[in-house]
Short mmCIF file of N, CA and C in Angstrom, two decimals:
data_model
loop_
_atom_site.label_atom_id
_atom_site.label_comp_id
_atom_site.label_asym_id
_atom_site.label_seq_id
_atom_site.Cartn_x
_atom_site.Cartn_y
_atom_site.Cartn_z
N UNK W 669 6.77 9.75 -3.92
CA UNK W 669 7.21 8.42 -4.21
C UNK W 669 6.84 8.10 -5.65
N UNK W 670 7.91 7.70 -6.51
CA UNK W 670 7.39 7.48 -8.23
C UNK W 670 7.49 6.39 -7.98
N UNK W 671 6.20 6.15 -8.68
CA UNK W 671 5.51 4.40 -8.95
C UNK W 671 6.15 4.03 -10.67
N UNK W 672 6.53 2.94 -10.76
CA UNK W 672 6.32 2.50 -12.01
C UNK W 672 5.08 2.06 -13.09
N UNK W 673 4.91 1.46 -13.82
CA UNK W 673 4.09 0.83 -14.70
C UNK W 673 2.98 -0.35 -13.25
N UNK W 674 3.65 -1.15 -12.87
CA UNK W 674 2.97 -1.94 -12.34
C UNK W 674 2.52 -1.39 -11.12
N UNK W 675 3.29 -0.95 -10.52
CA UNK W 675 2.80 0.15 -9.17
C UNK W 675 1.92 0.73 -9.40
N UNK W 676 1.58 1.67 -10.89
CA UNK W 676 0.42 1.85 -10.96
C UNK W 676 -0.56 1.45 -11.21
N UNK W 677 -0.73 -0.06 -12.25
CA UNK W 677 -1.41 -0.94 -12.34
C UNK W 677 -2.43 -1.41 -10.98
N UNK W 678 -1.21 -1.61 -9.69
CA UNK W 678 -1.53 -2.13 -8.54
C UNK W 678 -2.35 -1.48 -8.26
N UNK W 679 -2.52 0.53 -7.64
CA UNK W 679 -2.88 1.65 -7.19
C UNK W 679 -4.16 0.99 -7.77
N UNK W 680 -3.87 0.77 -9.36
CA UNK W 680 -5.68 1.38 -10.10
C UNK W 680 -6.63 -0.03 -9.27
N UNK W 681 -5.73 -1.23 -9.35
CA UNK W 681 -6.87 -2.36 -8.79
C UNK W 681 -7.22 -1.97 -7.39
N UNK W 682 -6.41 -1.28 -6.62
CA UNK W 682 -6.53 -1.25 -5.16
C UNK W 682 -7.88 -0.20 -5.14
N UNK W 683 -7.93 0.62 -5.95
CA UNK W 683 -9.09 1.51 -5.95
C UNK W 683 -10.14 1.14 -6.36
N UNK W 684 -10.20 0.35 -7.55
CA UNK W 684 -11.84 -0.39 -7.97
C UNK W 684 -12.05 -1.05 -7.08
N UNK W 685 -11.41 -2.07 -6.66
CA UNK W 685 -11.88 -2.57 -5.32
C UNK W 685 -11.92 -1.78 -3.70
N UNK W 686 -11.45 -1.04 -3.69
CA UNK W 686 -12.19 -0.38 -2.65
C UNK W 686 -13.04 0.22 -3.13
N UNK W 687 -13.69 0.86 -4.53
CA UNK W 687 -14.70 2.02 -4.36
C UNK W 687 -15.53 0.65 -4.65
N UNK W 688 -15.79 -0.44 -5.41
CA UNK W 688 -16.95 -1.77 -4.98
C UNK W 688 -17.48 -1.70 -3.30
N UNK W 689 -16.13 -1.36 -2.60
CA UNK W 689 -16.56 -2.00 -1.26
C UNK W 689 -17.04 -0.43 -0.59
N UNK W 690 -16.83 0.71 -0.71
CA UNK W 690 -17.35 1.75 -0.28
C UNK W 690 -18.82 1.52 -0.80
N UNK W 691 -19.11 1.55 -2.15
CA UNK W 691 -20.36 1.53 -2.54
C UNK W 691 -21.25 0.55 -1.98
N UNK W 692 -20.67 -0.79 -1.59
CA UNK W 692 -21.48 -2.02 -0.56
C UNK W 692 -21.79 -1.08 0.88
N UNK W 693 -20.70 -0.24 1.63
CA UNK W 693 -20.86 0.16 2.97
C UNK W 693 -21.70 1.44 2.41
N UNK W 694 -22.02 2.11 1.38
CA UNK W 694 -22.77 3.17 1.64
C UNK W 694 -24.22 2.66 1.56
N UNK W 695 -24.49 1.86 0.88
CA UNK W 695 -25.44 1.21 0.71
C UNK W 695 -26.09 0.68 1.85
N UNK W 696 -25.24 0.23 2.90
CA UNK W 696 -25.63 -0.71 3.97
C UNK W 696 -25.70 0.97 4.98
N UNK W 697 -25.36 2.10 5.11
CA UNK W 697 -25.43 2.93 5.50
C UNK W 697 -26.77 3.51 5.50
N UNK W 698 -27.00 3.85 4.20
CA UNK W 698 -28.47 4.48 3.74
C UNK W 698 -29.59 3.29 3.99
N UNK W 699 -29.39 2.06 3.77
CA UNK W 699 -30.89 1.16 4.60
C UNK W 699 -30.87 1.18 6.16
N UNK W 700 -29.86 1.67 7.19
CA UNK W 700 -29.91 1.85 8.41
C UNK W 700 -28.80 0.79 9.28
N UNK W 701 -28.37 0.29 8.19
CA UNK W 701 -27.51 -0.81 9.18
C UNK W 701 -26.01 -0.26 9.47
N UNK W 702 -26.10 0.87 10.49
CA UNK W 702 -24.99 1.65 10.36
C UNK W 702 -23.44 0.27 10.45
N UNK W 703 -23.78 -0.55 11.33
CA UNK W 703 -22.52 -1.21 12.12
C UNK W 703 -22.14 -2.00 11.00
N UNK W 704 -22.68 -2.36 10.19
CA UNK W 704 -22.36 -3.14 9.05
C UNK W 704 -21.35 -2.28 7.56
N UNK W 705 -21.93 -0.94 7.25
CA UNK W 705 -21.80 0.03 6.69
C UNK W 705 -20.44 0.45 6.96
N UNK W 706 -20.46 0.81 8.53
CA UNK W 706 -19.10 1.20 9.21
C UNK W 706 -17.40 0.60 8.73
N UNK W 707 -18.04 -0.80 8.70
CA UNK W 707 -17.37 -1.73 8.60
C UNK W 707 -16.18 -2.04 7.16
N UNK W 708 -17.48 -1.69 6.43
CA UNK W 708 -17.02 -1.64 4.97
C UNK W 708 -16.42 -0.59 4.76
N UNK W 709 -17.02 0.39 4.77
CA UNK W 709 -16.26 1.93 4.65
C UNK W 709 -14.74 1.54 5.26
N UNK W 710 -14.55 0.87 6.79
CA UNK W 710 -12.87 0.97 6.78
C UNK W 710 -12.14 -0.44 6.36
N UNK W 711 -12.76 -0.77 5.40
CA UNK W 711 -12.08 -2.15 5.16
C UNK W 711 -11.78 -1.46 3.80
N UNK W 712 -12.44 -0.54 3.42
CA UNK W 712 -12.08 -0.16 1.84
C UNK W 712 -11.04 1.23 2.54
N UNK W 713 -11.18 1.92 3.37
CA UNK W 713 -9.64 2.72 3.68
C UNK W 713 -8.19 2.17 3.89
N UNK W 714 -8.52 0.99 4.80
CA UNK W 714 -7.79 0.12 5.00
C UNK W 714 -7.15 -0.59 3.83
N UNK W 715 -7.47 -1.04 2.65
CA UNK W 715 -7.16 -1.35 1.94
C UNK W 715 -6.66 -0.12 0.81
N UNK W 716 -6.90 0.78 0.57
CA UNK W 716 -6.06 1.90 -0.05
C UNK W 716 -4.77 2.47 1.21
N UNK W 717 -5.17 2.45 2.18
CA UNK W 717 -3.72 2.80 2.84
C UNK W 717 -3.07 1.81 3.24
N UNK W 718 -2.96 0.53 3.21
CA UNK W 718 -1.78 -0.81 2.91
C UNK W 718 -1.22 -0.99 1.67
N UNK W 719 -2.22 -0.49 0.84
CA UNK W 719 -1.71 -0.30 -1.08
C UNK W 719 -0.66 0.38 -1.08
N UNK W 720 -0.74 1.87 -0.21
CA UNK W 720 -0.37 2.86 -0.75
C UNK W 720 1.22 2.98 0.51
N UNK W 721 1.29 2.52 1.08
CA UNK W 721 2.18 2.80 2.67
C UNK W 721 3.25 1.61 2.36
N UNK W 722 2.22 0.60 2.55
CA UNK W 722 3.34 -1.50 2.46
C UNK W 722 3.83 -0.99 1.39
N UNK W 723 5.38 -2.21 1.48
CA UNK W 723 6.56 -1.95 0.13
C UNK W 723 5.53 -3.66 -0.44
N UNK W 724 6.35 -3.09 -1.96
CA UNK W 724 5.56 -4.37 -2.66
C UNK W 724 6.31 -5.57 -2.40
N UNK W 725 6.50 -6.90 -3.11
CA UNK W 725 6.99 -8.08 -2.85
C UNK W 725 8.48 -7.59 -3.38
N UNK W 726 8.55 -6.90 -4.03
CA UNK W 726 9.96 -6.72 -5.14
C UNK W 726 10.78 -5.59 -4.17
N UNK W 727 10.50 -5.08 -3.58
CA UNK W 727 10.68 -4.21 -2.76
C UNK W 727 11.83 -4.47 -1.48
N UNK W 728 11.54 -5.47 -0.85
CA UNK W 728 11.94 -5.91 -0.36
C UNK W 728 13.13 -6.93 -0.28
N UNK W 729 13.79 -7.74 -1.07
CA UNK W 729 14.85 -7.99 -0.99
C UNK W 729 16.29 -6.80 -1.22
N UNK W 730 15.69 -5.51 -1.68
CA UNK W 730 16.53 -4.98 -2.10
C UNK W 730 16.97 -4.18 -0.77
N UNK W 731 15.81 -3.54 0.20
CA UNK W 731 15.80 -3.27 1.68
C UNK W 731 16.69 -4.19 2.16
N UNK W 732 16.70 -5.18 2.67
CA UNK W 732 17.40 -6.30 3.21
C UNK W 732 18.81 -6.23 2.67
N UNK W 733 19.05 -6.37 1.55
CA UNK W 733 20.48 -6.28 0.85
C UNK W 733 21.11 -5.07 1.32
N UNK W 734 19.99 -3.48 1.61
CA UNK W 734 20.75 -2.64 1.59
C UNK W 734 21.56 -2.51 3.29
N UNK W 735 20.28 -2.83 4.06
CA UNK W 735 20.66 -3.06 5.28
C UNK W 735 21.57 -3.84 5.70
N UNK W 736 21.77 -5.27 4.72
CA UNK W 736 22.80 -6.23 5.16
C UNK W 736 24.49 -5.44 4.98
N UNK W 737 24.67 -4.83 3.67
CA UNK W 737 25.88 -3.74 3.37
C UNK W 737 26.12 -2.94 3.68
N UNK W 738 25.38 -1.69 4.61
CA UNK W 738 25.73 -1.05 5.56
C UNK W 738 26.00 -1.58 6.64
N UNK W 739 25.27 -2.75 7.32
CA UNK W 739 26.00 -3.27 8.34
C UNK W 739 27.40 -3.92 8.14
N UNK W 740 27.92 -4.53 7.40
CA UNK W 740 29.23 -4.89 7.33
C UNK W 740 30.18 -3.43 7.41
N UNK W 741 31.68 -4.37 7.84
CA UNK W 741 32.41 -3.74 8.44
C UNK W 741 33.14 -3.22 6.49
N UNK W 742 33.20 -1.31 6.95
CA UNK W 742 33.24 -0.84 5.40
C UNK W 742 32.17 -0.46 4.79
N UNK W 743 30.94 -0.75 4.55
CA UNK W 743 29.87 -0.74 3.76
C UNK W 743 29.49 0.49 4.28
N UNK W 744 29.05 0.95 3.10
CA UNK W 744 28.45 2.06 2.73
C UNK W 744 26.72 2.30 3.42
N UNK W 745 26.00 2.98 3.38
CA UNK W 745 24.94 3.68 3.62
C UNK W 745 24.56 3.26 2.37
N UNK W 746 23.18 2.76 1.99
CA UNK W 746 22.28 2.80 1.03
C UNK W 746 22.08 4.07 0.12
N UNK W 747 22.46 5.46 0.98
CA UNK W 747 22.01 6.47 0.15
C UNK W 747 23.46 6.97 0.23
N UNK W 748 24.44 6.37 0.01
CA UNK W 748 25.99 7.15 -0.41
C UNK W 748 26.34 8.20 0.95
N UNK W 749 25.84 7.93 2.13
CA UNK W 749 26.09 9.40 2.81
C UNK W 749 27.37 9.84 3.49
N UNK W 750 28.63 8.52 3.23
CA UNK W 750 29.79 9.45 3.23
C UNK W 750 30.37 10.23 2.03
N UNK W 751 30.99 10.89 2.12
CA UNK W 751 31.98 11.20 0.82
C UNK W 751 33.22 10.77 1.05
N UNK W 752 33.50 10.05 -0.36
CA UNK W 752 35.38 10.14 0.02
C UNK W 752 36.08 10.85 -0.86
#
């Protein structure tokens, strides 16, 4: 999947802020508070795999448009897949 300029912009914030929040759950790991630790660790996975999976805000009207024109009567497939 090629990201643009801001897509990658997005990626890089989605990662400082999860490795902040890994480093809070490892932390809370190594003083013994596993359930707390646990916690953080998947709130910072969780948050790199919604970054990386979810379409962005811009993303989405164009989905919708494509779906709305293949459904009409005539319209094409989003990815050209008849030939004429």
């Amino acid at each position: 999947m090629a990201r643009g300029l801001i897509g990658t912009i997005e990626l890089m914030v989605a990662v400082v802020l999860a490795a902040r929040v890994t480093l809070l759950g490892v932390d809370n790991l190594a003083r013994g508070q596993t359930a707390i630790g646990a916690v953080f660790l998947g709130l910072a996975t969780a948050l790199l795999v919604i970054e990386w999976v979810a379409p962005s805000p811009t993303d989405i009207p164009g989905a919708i448009a494509g779906r709305a024109r293949s459904a009409l009567p005539g319209g094409k497939p989003p990815d050209g897949g008849e030939d004429d």
